[in-house]
Coordinates of C-alpha atoms and ligand atoms in Angstrom, one line a residue:
M542 CA -36.7 81.6 137.9
K543 CA -33.6 79.4 137.8
L544 CA -34.1 78.9 134.1
L545 CA -34.3 82.6 133.6
L546 CA -31.1 83.2 135.5
L547 CA -29.4 80.6 133.5
L548 CA -30.6 82.1 130.2
V549 CA -29.4 85.5 131.3
A550 CA -26.0 84.1 132.3
V551 CA -25.7 82.3 128.9
G552 CA -26.7 85.5 127.2
L553 CA -24.1 87.5 128.9
C554 CA -21.3 85.0 128.3
S555 CA -22.0 84.6 124.6
A556 CA -22.7 88.3 123.9
Q557 CA -19.2 89.4 122.9
Y558 CA -19.3 86.8 120.1
N559 CA -22.4 88.3 118.6
P560 CA -21.8 91.0 116.0
N561 CA -25.0 92.8 117.1
T562 CA -25.9 93.2 113.5
R563 CA -29.6 93.6 112.7
A564 CA -31.6 90.5 112.0
G565 CA -31.1 89.3 108.4
R566 CA -27.9 91.3 108.0
T567 CA -25.0 89.0 108.3
S568 CA -21.8 90.5 106.8
L569 CA -19.3 93.2 107.7
V570 CA -17.4 95.2 105.2
H571 CA -14.0 96.8 105.8
L572 CA -14.0 100.2 104.3
F573 CA -10.2 100.5 104.5
E574 CA -9.0 104.1 104.8
W575 CA -12.3 105.6 103.9
R576 CA -13.2 109.1 105.2
W577 CA -16.0 109.3 107.8
D578 CA -18.1 111.5 105.5
D579 CA -17.9 108.9 102.7
I580 CA -18.8 106.0 105.1
A581 CA -21.8 107.9 106.4
A582 CA -23.0 108.4 102.8
E583 CA -22.3 104.8 101.9
C584 CA -24.3 103.5 104.8
E585 CA -27.3 105.4 103.6
R586 CA -27.0 105.1 99.8
F587 CA -25.7 101.5 99.5
L588 CA -24.9 99.4 102.6
A589 CA -28.3 99.6 104.3
P590 CA -30.3 99.0 101.0
N591 CA -28.2 96.0 100.2
G592 CA -28.3 94.3 103.6
F593 CA -24.8 94.9 104.9
G594 CA -24.6 94.4 108.7
G595 CA -21.8 96.7 109.5
V596 CA -18.5 98.5 108.7
Q597 CA -15.0 97.9 110.1
I598 CA -13.4 101.3 110.0
S599 CA -9.7 102.3 110.0
P600 CA -8.4 103.4 113.4
P601 CA -10.3 106.6 114.4
N602 CA -7.8 107.9 116.9
D603 CA -4.8 110.3 116.9
H604 CA -1.9 108.8 114.9
I605 CA 1.6 109.7 113.8
V606 CA 2.0 111.5 110.5
L607 CA 4.9 110.1 108.5
S608 CA 6.9 111.7 105.8
N609 CA 9.3 109.0 104.8
P610 CA 7.7 107.2 103.2
W611 CA 5.0 109.8 102.5
R612 CA 1.8 109.3 104.5
P613 CA 1.8 105.4 104.4
W614 CA -1.5 103.7 105.3
Y615 CA 0.3 102.1 108.2
Q616 CA 0.8 105.4 110.0
R617 CA -2.6 104.8 111.5
Y618 CA -1.3 101.7 113.3
Q619 CA 0.9 104.1 115.4
P620 CA -1.3 105.8 117.9
I621 CA -0.3 109.1 119.6
S622 CA -3.4 109.6 121.7
Y623 CA -7.0 108.5 122.0
K624 CA -8.5 111.7 120.7
L625 CA -10.7 111.2 117.7
C626 CA -9.0 113.0 114.9
S627 CA -7.4 110.9 112.1
R628 CA -6.8 110.9 108.4
S629 CA -10.4 109.9 108.0
G630 CA -11.8 112.9 109.7
N631 CA -12.4 114.8 113.0
E632 CA -14.5 113.9 116.0
Q633 CA -17.6 115.7 114.8
Q634 CA -17.4 113.8 111.5
F635 CA -16.9 110.6 113.3
R636 CA -19.9 111.1 115.5
D637 CA -22.0 112.1 112.5
M638 CA -21.0 108.9 110.7
V639 CA -21.8 106.6 113.7
T640 CA -25.2 108.3 114.1
R641 CA -26.1 108.2 110.4
C642 CA -25.0 104.6 109.9
N643 CA -26.7 103.4 113.1
N644 CA -29.9 105.2 112.1
V645 CA -30.1 103.0 109.0
G646 CA -29.1 99.9 110.9
V647 CA -25.5 99.5 109.7
Y648 CA -23.2 99.3 112.7
I649 CA -19.6 100.5 113.2
Y650 CA -16.7 98.3 114.3
V651 CA -13.5 100.1 115.4
D652 CA -10.0 98.9 114.7
A653 CA -8.6 99.4 118.2
I654 CA -4.8 99.7 118.5
I655 CA -4.2 99.1 122.2
N656 CA -1.0 97.0 122.2
H657 CA 1.4 99.9 121.5
M658 CA 1.9 103.5 120.6
C659 CA 4.1 104.8 117.7
G660 CA 7.4 103.4 116.7
A661 CA 10.4 104.1 118.9
G662 CA 12.0 106.0 116.0
G663 CA 8.9 108.2 115.7
G664 CA 10.8 111.4 116.7
A665 CA 9.5 114.4 118.7
G666 CA 7.2 117.1 117.6
T667 CA 3.6 117.7 116.6
H668 CA 3.5 115.4 113.6
S669 CA 0.3 113.7 114.7
S670 CA -3.1 113.8 113.1
C671 CA -4.5 115.8 116.1
G672 CA -1.5 118.0 116.1
G673 CA -0.5 117.6 119.7
Y674 CA 3.1 117.3 120.9
F675 CA 4.7 113.9 121.7
N676 CA 8.2 112.5 122.0
A677 CA 8.7 108.9 121.0
G678 CA 12.3 108.8 122.2
S679 CA 11.4 109.7 125.8
K680 CA 8.1 107.8 125.5
D681 CA 6.1 110.9 126.4
F682 CA 2.5 111.1 125.1
P683 CA 1.0 114.0 127.0
S684 CA -2.3 113.9 125.2
V685 CA -3.2 110.6 126.9
P686 CA -1.1 111.0 129.1
Y687 CA 1.4 108.1 129.0
S688 CA 5.0 108.4 130.0
N689 CA 8.1 106.3 130.3
W690 CA 6.8 104.0 133.1
D691 CA 3.7 103.0 131.1
F692 CA 5.7 100.9 128.7
N693 CA 7.1 97.4 128.7
D694 CA 10.8 97.9 128.1
G695 CA 11.9 96.7 131.5
K696 CA 10.1 93.4 131.0
C697 CA 11.4 92.6 127.6
R698 CA 14.4 90.3 127.7
T699 CA 15.8 90.5 124.2
G700 CA 18.9 92.4 123.5
S701 CA 17.3 94.6 120.8
G702 CA 14.1 95.2 122.7
E703 CA 12.3 93.7 119.7
I704 CA 10.4 90.5 119.3
E705 CA 13.2 88.3 117.9
N706 CA 11.6 84.8 118.2
Y707 CA 7.9 84.1 117.8
G708 CA 8.5 80.8 119.6
D709 CA 9.0 82.7 122.9
V710 CA 5.6 83.8 124.2
Y711 CA 7.2 86.3 126.6
Q712 CA 8.9 88.1 123.8
V713 CA 5.8 88.2 121.7
R714 CA 3.8 89.8 124.4
D715 CA 6.4 92.0 126.2
C716 CA 8.8 93.1 123.5
R717 CA 8.3 95.6 120.6
L718 CA 6.5 94.5 117.5
V719 CA 8.5 96.1 114.6
G720 CA 9.8 98.8 116.9
L721 CA 6.4 99.9 118.2
L722 CA 6.5 101.2 121.8
D723 CA 4.8 98.4 123.8
L724 CA 2.3 99.3 126.4
A725 CA 2.4 97.8 130.0
L726 CA -1.1 96.4 129.9
E727 CA -0.8 94.9 133.4
K728 CA -0.9 98.4 134.8
D729 CA -4.2 99.5 136.2
Y730 CA -3.6 103.0 134.9
V731 CA -2.9 101.9 131.3
R732 CA -5.9 99.6 131.4
G733 CA -8.0 102.5 132.6
K734 CA -6.9 104.8 129.8
I735 CA -7.7 102.1 127.1
A736 CA -11.1 101.3 128.7
E737 CA -11.9 105.0 128.8
F738 CA -11.0 105.3 125.0
M739 CA -13.2 102.3 124.1
N740 CA -16.0 103.4 126.4
N741 CA -16.1 106.8 124.7
L742 CA -16.5 105.0 121.4
I743 CA -19.2 102.8 122.8
N744 CA -21.1 105.8 124.2
I745 CA -20.9 107.5 120.8
G746 CA -22.6 104.3 119.4
V747 CA -20.1 101.8 118.0
A748 CA -21.1 98.2 118.1
G749 CA -17.7 96.5 118.6
F750 CA -14.0 96.3 118.1
R751 CA -11.3 94.6 116.2
L752 CA -8.4 94.2 118.6
D753 CA -5.2 94.8 116.6
A754 CA -2.2 92.7 117.5
A755 CA -4.0 90.6 120.1
K756 CA -1.3 88.0 119.9
H757 CA 1.1 90.6 121.3
M758 CA -1.1 91.1 124.4
W759 CA -1.6 88.6 127.3
P760 CA -5.1 87.2 127.2
G761 CA -5.6 88.2 130.9
D762 CA -4.7 91.8 130.2
I763 CA -7.2 92.0 127.3
K764 CA -9.9 90.4 129.5
A765 CA -9.2 92.9 132.3
I766 CA -9.9 95.7 129.7
T767 CA -12.9 94.2 128.0
D768 CA -14.5 93.5 131.4
R769 CA -14.5 97.3 132.0
L770 CA -16.4 98.0 128.8
N771 CA -19.9 99.5 129.0
N772 CA -22.9 98.0 127.4
L773 CA -23.8 99.4 124.0
N774 CA -25.7 102.6 123.6
T775 CA -29.4 101.9 124.2
R776 CA -30.4 104.6 121.6
W777 CA -29.7 101.9 119.0
F778 CA -29.1 98.6 120.8
A779 CA -31.1 96.4 123.2
G780 CA -30.3 97.0 126.9
G781 CA -27.5 94.8 128.1
S782 CA -25.9 94.3 124.6
R783 CA -22.2 93.7 124.9
P784 CA -19.6 95.1 122.4
F785 CA -18.7 92.6 119.7
I786 CA -15.0 91.7 120.1
F787 CA -12.8 90.1 117.4
Q788 CA -9.2 89.7 118.0
E789 CA -6.4 89.7 115.4
V790 CA -4.4 86.6 116.2
I791 CA -2.6 85.1 113.3
D792 CA -2.3 81.4 113.9
L793 CA -1.5 79.3 110.9
G794 CA -0.3 76.5 113.2
G795 CA 3.2 75.8 114.3
E796 CA 3.6 78.8 116.6
A797 CA 3.9 79.0 120.4
I798 CA 0.8 81.1 120.7
S799 CA -2.5 79.5 119.8
Y800 CA -5.8 81.2 118.9
S801 CA -7.4 79.1 121.6
E802 CA -5.9 81.2 124.3
Y803 CA -8.2 84.1 123.2
L804 CA -11.5 82.4 122.7
G805 CA -12.7 83.3 126.2
I806 CA -12.6 87.0 125.3
G807 CA -14.3 87.1 122.0
R808 CA -14.1 85.9 118.4
V809 CA -10.7 85.4 116.7
T810 CA -9.6 86.1 113.1
E811 CA -9.2 82.7 111.3
F812 CA -6.2 83.3 109.1
K813 CA -6.1 79.8 107.8
Y814 CA -9.4 80.5 106.0
G815 CA -8.1 82.9 103.3
A816 CA -4.7 81.2 103.0
K817 CA -6.2 77.8 102.3
L818 CA -9.1 79.1 100.2
G819 CA -6.5 80.9 98.0
N820 CA -4.6 77.7 97.4
V821 CA -7.8 75.8 96.5
I822 CA -9.2 78.4 94.1
R823 CA -5.7 78.8 92.5
K824 CA -5.4 75.0 92.4
W825 CA -2.0 75.2 94.0
N826 CA -0.3 72.4 96.0
G827 CA -2.7 69.8 94.5
E828 CA -5.7 71.4 96.0
K829 CA -9.1 71.2 94.4
M830 CA -12.6 72.5 95.1
S831 CA -14.0 69.0 95.7
Y832 CA -11.9 69.0 98.9
L833 CA -14.1 71.8 100.2
R834 CA -16.8 69.3 101.1
N835 CA -15.8 69.5 104.8
W836 CA -14.6 73.1 104.8
G837 CA -14.6 74.7 108.2
E838 CA -13.7 72.8 111.4
G839 CA -13.0 69.8 109.1
W840 CA -10.0 71.7 107.8
G841 CA -8.7 72.3 111.3
F842 CA -10.2 75.7 111.7
M843 CA -11.5 77.0 115.0
A844 CA -15.2 76.6 115.9
S845 CA -17.5 78.4 113.5
N846 CA -19.2 80.4 116.2
R847 CA -15.8 81.8 117.3
A848 CA -14.4 82.7 113.9
L849 CA -14.2 86.0 112.0
V850 CA -13.3 85.2 108.4
F851 CA -12.3 87.0 105.2
V852 CA -10.6 86.2 101.9
D853 CA -8.0 88.9 102.2
N854 CA -7.4 91.8 104.7
H855 CA -5.6 95.1 104.5
D856 CA -2.3 93.4 105.5
N857 CA -2.1 90.3 103.4
Q858 CA -3.5 91.9 100.3
R859 CA -0.2 93.7 100.1
G860 CA 2.2 91.1 101.6
H861 CA 2.1 92.3 105.2
G862 CA 1.3 89.9 108.1
A863 CA 0.6 86.3 107.2
G864 CA -0.9 84.3 104.4
G865 CA 1.6 84.5 101.7
A866 CA 1.2 84.5 97.9
S867 CA -1.9 82.3 97.9
I868 CA -4.1 85.2 99.2
L869 CA -6.7 86.2 96.6
T870 CA -7.3 90.0 96.1
F871 CA -9.0 92.3 93.7
F872 CA -5.9 92.1 91.5
D873 CA -7.0 88.6 90.6
A874 CA -10.6 89.6 90.1
R875 CA -12.0 86.5 88.5
L876 CA -10.6 84.1 91.1
Y877 CA -11.3 86.6 93.8
K878 CA -15.0 86.8 93.1
M879 CA -15.2 83.0 93.3
G880 CA -13.4 82.9 96.6
V881 CA -15.6 85.6 98.1
A882 CA -18.8 84.0 96.7
F883 CA -17.7 80.6 98.3
M884 CA -17.1 82.3 101.6
L885 CA -20.5 84.1 101.6
A886 CA -22.4 81.0 100.5
H887 CA -20.8 78.8 103.1
P888 CA -22.2 78.9 106.7
Y889 CA -18.8 79.0 108.5
G890 CA -18.0 82.1 110.6
V891 CA -18.8 85.8 110.7
T892 CA -17.8 87.1 107.3
R893 CA -16.0 90.3 106.4
V894 CA -15.8 91.6 102.9
M895 CA -12.7 93.7 102.0
S896 CA -13.0 97.0 100.2
S897 CA -9.7 98.4 99.0
Y898 CA -8.1 101.2 97.0
R899 CA -5.8 100.6 94.0
W900 CA -2.1 101.2 94.2
P901 CA 0.7 100.7 91.7
R902 CA 2.4 97.4 92.6
N903 CA 6.1 97.3 92.0
W904 CA 7.7 93.9 92.4
V905 CA 11.3 93.8 93.3
N906 CA 12.8 90.4 94.2
G907 CA 9.3 89.0 94.9
K908 CA 8.3 91.9 97.2
D909 CA 6.0 94.8 96.3
V910 CA 8.1 97.8 97.3
N911 CA 5.0 100.0 97.0
D912 CA 3.2 98.1 99.8
W913 CA 3.3 101.2 102.0
I914 CA 1.3 103.5 99.7
G915 CA -1.6 105.2 101.4
P916 CA -5.1 105.8 100.2
P917 CA -5.8 108.0 97.1
S918 CA -4.9 111.4 98.2
N919 CA -4.4 115.0 97.3
S920 CA -1.0 116.7 97.2
D921 CA -1.5 117.9 100.8
G922 CA -1.9 114.3 101.9
S923 CA -5.6 114.6 102.5
T924 CA -7.6 111.5 101.5
K925 CA -9.7 111.8 98.3
S926 CA -13.4 111.2 98.6
V927 CA -15.0 108.1 97.2
T928 CA -16.9 109.3 94.1
I929 CA -19.6 107.1 92.6
N930 CA -19.8 106.6 88.9
A931 CA -23.1 106.4 86.9
D932 CA -22.7 102.6 86.7
S933 CA -22.4 102.5 90.6
T934 CA -18.7 101.6 90.6
C935 CA -16.3 103.9 92.5
G936 CA -13.9 106.5 91.1
N937 CA -10.7 108.1 92.4
D938 CA -9.0 104.6 92.5
W939 CA -11.3 103.2 95.2
V940 CA -11.9 99.6 94.2
C941 CA -15.2 99.1 96.1
E942 CA -15.2 95.3 95.8
H943 CA -18.3 95.4 98.0
R944 CA -20.2 97.1 95.2
W945 CA -19.3 94.6 92.5
R946 CA -22.5 93.0 91.5
Q947 CA -21.3 89.4 92.2
I948 CA -20.1 90.3 95.7
K949 CA -23.0 92.6 96.6
N950 CA -25.5 89.9 95.5
M951 CA -23.7 87.2 97.5
V952 CA -23.9 89.4 100.6
I953 CA -27.7 89.3 100.0
F954 CA -27.5 85.6 99.3
R955 CA -25.9 85.0 102.8
N956 CA -28.8 87.0 104.4
V957 CA -31.4 85.1 102.5
V958 CA -30.0 81.7 103.6
D959 CA -29.1 82.7 107.1
G960 CA -29.6 79.9 109.6
Q961 CA -30.1 77.3 106.9
A962 CA -28.0 74.1 106.9
F963 CA -25.2 73.2 104.5
T964 CA -27.0 70.7 102.1
N965 CA -27.0 68.9 98.8
W966 CA -23.2 69.0 98.3
W967 CA -22.1 67.7 94.9
D968 CA -18.7 67.5 93.2
N969 CA -17.1 65.9 90.2
G970 CA -14.0 64.9 92.1
S971 CA -12.2 67.8 90.6
N972 CA -13.1 71.6 90.6
Q973 CA -16.8 71.5 89.8
V974 CA -18.7 71.7 93.0
A975 CA -22.2 72.8 94.2
F976 CA -24.0 73.1 97.5
G977 CA -27.2 74.5 98.9
R978 CA -28.4 76.1 102.1
G979 CA -31.6 74.3 103.1
N980 CA -34.4 75.3 100.7
R981 CA -33.3 78.9 100.4
G982 CA -30.3 79.1 98.1
F983 CA -27.9 77.1 95.9
I984 CA -24.5 77.8 94.3
V985 CA -22.5 76.0 91.6
F986 CA -18.9 76.5 90.6
N987 CA -16.9 75.4 87.6
N988 CA -13.2 76.0 88.3
D989 CA -12.1 73.2 85.9
D990 CA -10.7 73.8 82.5
W991 CA -13.7 72.3 80.7
Y992 CA -17.4 72.8 80.1
M993 CA -19.8 71.9 82.8
D994 CA -23.3 70.5 82.1
V995 CA -25.0 68.8 85.1
T996 CA -28.4 68.3 86.6
L997 CA -28.4 68.7 90.4
N998 CA -30.7 68.5 93.3
T999 CA -31.0 72.1 94.6
G1000 CA -33.4 71.6 97.4
L1001 CA -35.3 74.7 96.2
P1002 CA -39.0 75.1 95.4
A1003 CA -39.9 74.8 91.8
G1004 CA -39.7 77.9 89.7
T1005 CA -37.6 80.1 87.5
Y1006 CA -34.7 81.8 89.3
C1007 CA -32.3 84.6 88.3
D1008 CA -28.7 83.8 88.6
V1009 CA -27.4 86.6 90.8
I1010 CA -23.8 86.3 89.5
S1011 CA -24.3 87.0 85.7
G1012 CA -27.1 89.4 86.5
Q1013 CA -29.9 89.7 89.0
K1014 CA -33.7 89.9 89.2
E1015 CA -35.0 93.3 88.1
G1016 CA -38.8 93.6 88.3
S1017 CA -40.2 90.6 86.6
R1018 CA -37.1 89.6 84.6
C1019 CA -33.6 88.4 85.0
T1020 CA -30.7 90.5 83.6
G1021 CA -28.4 87.5 83.5
K1022 CA -28.9 83.7 83.2
Q1023 CA -32.1 82.0 84.2
I1024 CA -32.2 78.7 86.0
S1025 CA -35.4 76.6 86.1
V1026 CA -35.9 74.3 89.1
G1027 CA -38.3 71.5 88.5
S1028 CA -40.9 70.1 90.8
T1029 CA -38.4 67.6 92.4
G1030 CA -36.0 70.5 93.1
S1031 CA -33.6 69.5 90.3
A1032 CA -32.1 72.0 87.8
R1033 CA -29.7 71.9 84.9
F1034 CA -26.5 74.0 85.2
Q1035 CA -24.4 74.7 82.2
I1036 CA -21.3 76.8 83.0
S1037 CA -18.5 77.4 80.6
N1038 CA -15.0 77.5 81.9
N1039 CA -14.7 80.6 79.7
D1040 CA -17.6 82.5 81.2
E1041 CA -16.8 85.9 82.7
D1042 CA -17.6 84.4 86.1
P1043 CA -17.7 80.5 86.0
F1044 CA -20.2 80.1 88.8
V1045 CA -24.0 80.5 89.3
A1046 CA -26.0 81.3 92.4
I1047 CA -29.7 81.3 93.0
H1048 CA -31.9 82.0 96.0
V1049 CA -35.6 82.3 96.8
D1050 CA -35.6 86.1 96.8
A1051 CA -34.5 86.1 93.2
R1052 CA -37.3 83.8 91.9
L1053 CA -39.5 85.2 89.1
Ligands
QV4_1435 C1 11.0 99.6 111.5 C2 11.8 98.4 111.4 C3 11.9 97.8 112.8 C4 12.5 98.8 113.7 C5 11.7 100.1 113.7 C6 12.4 101.1 114.5 O1 11.2 97.4 110.6 O2 12.7 96.6 112.8 O3 12.5 98.3 115.0 O4 11.5 100.5 112.4 O5 11.5 102.2 114.7 C7 5.9 100.2 110.2 C8 7.0 99.8 109.3 C9 8.1 99.1 110.0 C10 8.6 100.0 111.1 C11 7.5 100.3 112.1 C12 7.8 101.2 113.2 O6 6.5 99.0 108.3 O7 9.2 98.8 109.1 O8 9.6 99.3 111.9 O9 6.4 100.9 111.3 O10 8.2 102.4 112.7 C13 1.2 97.8 110.2 C14 2.2 97.5 109.2 C15 3.6 97.5 109.7 C16 3.9 98.9 110.3 C17 2.9 99.1 111.4 C18 3.0 100.4 112.2 O11 1.9 96.1 108.7 O12 4.5 97.4 108.6 O13 5.2 99.0 110.7 O14 1.5 99.0 110.9 O15 2.9 101.4 111.4 C19 2.4 90.3 112.7 C20 1.5 90.7 113.9 C21 0.2 91.3 113.5 C22 0.3 92.4 112.5 C23 1.1 91.9 111.3 C24 1.4 92.9 110.3 O16 1.3 89.6 114.7 O17 -0.4 91.8 114.7 O18 2.4 91.4 111.7 N1 -0.9 93.0 112.1 C25 -1.5 94.2 112.8 C26 -2.1 95.1 111.8 C27 -1.1 95.8 110.9 C28 -0.2 96.6 111.8 C29 0.0 96.1 113.2 C30 -0.6 94.9 113.6 C31 0.7 96.9 114.1 O19 -3.1 94.5 111.0 O20 -1.6 96.6 109.9 O21 1.1 96.8 111.2 O22 -0.3 97.8 114.6 O23 1.9 89.2 112.1
CA1436 CA1 2.7 93.8 123.8

């Protein structure tokens, strides 16, 4: 009995760190700015059949509609109310998406903007996605409702009312982030409205939340809100399942606020991951892949079972937020595929794959002045649908990195090796490296500027394997390279530095 109680207690405590994905489905994909109708279809036609665990969606609630610049993506980070009408669709479409995705075992994670409402300069009128009236100047949001006394301005001690110094933890939590009206989260009324919003989403069937701008909220305030959240909907989830929580805290070191303050609430985004991996794959600052031997906590990252990781996100792929120029994106496709493959092969963290849209970059003095451009849209501002080409790539300027063969196959690789130890590391002291995951999978990279020809211990059972990077297993044949593993587990890998993708990955589900 005592043991049972202990197990229950441990289960409850650790629950918010668990993404609640189905067994054998380990990765999330961020379908940035996708419409709900398209996500529902993608769950059914692609994500479920390829073993994706879930989707991070763009903010589903009522947001400001901006005209200058014209309909930027970031308007969705300026809430007007908690009604479920947004650029991605209306409430009925949202419910339909959650139901259809859940029914095929691909779960939905909501980007929750609870630190603030729209910018102070957002004006007054009905320019919101749900079309209700609001007045940013008088801090009046009748559709919630919030009014003047639900905001922090009295508490903020800077002259401008803005966060001026990230070294001052009071400013970071109590002042405005880029002019965004900062909610008074210590108020029971405000906490109640936010919990009501999140519980509505939980009841509809979502599996968890990304908490936007968590650094700008006091951990105690967030905890008071997450403690009010319901268990997940038992139509799809086991009784007692807690919503998965991952908090956006950018901590590259050297700031007054540490990620560690948030670990009691849920997982935290590990921003060092993509910034450092970008440096390594680009071979900047003297970094090389052989240094990845102790990747993870050995590089000063938070504990693996508390981290949510990604190569790039919707901010740093366009120079917003943190990370800097080292961040790899689809614009550097060859290096990007290597970075994503390394992430998906490596056991550290819960992994999130980015799925983007294309926009015309325009560099002026080292800054992309087109970093605001919203999703592919029609002249009336409505978002274009994601069309699927005959070769299964996407049209209408949707990049669909998650559909790239190399990335899709590495999502499957991660599922196949789930729970297996990091084993059989090998490196040449430079940028040729390899490692395995128990006796289930093995990956080899050649990021040097010369040919690679090595025989390595893979730890895999003997057999002929299909490389899932240059091709994959189709029926009883490989469409790309074949690797033969001998009876001792060793195999010869020849990878040209000029190959389209200078890496090879094999796993037991791609054995002939
Ligand atoms: C402007 C001025 C301000 C001025 C204000 C007056 O810059 O100085 O006070 O007008 O009204 C947009 C504009 C920004 C504008 C602001 C308010 O870019 O210039 O302020 O709106 O009108 C996204 C974008 C922001 C955008 C914001 C709201 O990145 O550019 O601001 O949405 O639309 C830090 C944080 C971290 C954050 C990261 C970007 O610690 O939490 O910066 N990341 C998250 C999201 C991100 C989002 C927000 C937080 C805010 O991932 O996408 O910001 O919700 O590191
Ligand atoms: Ca705040």
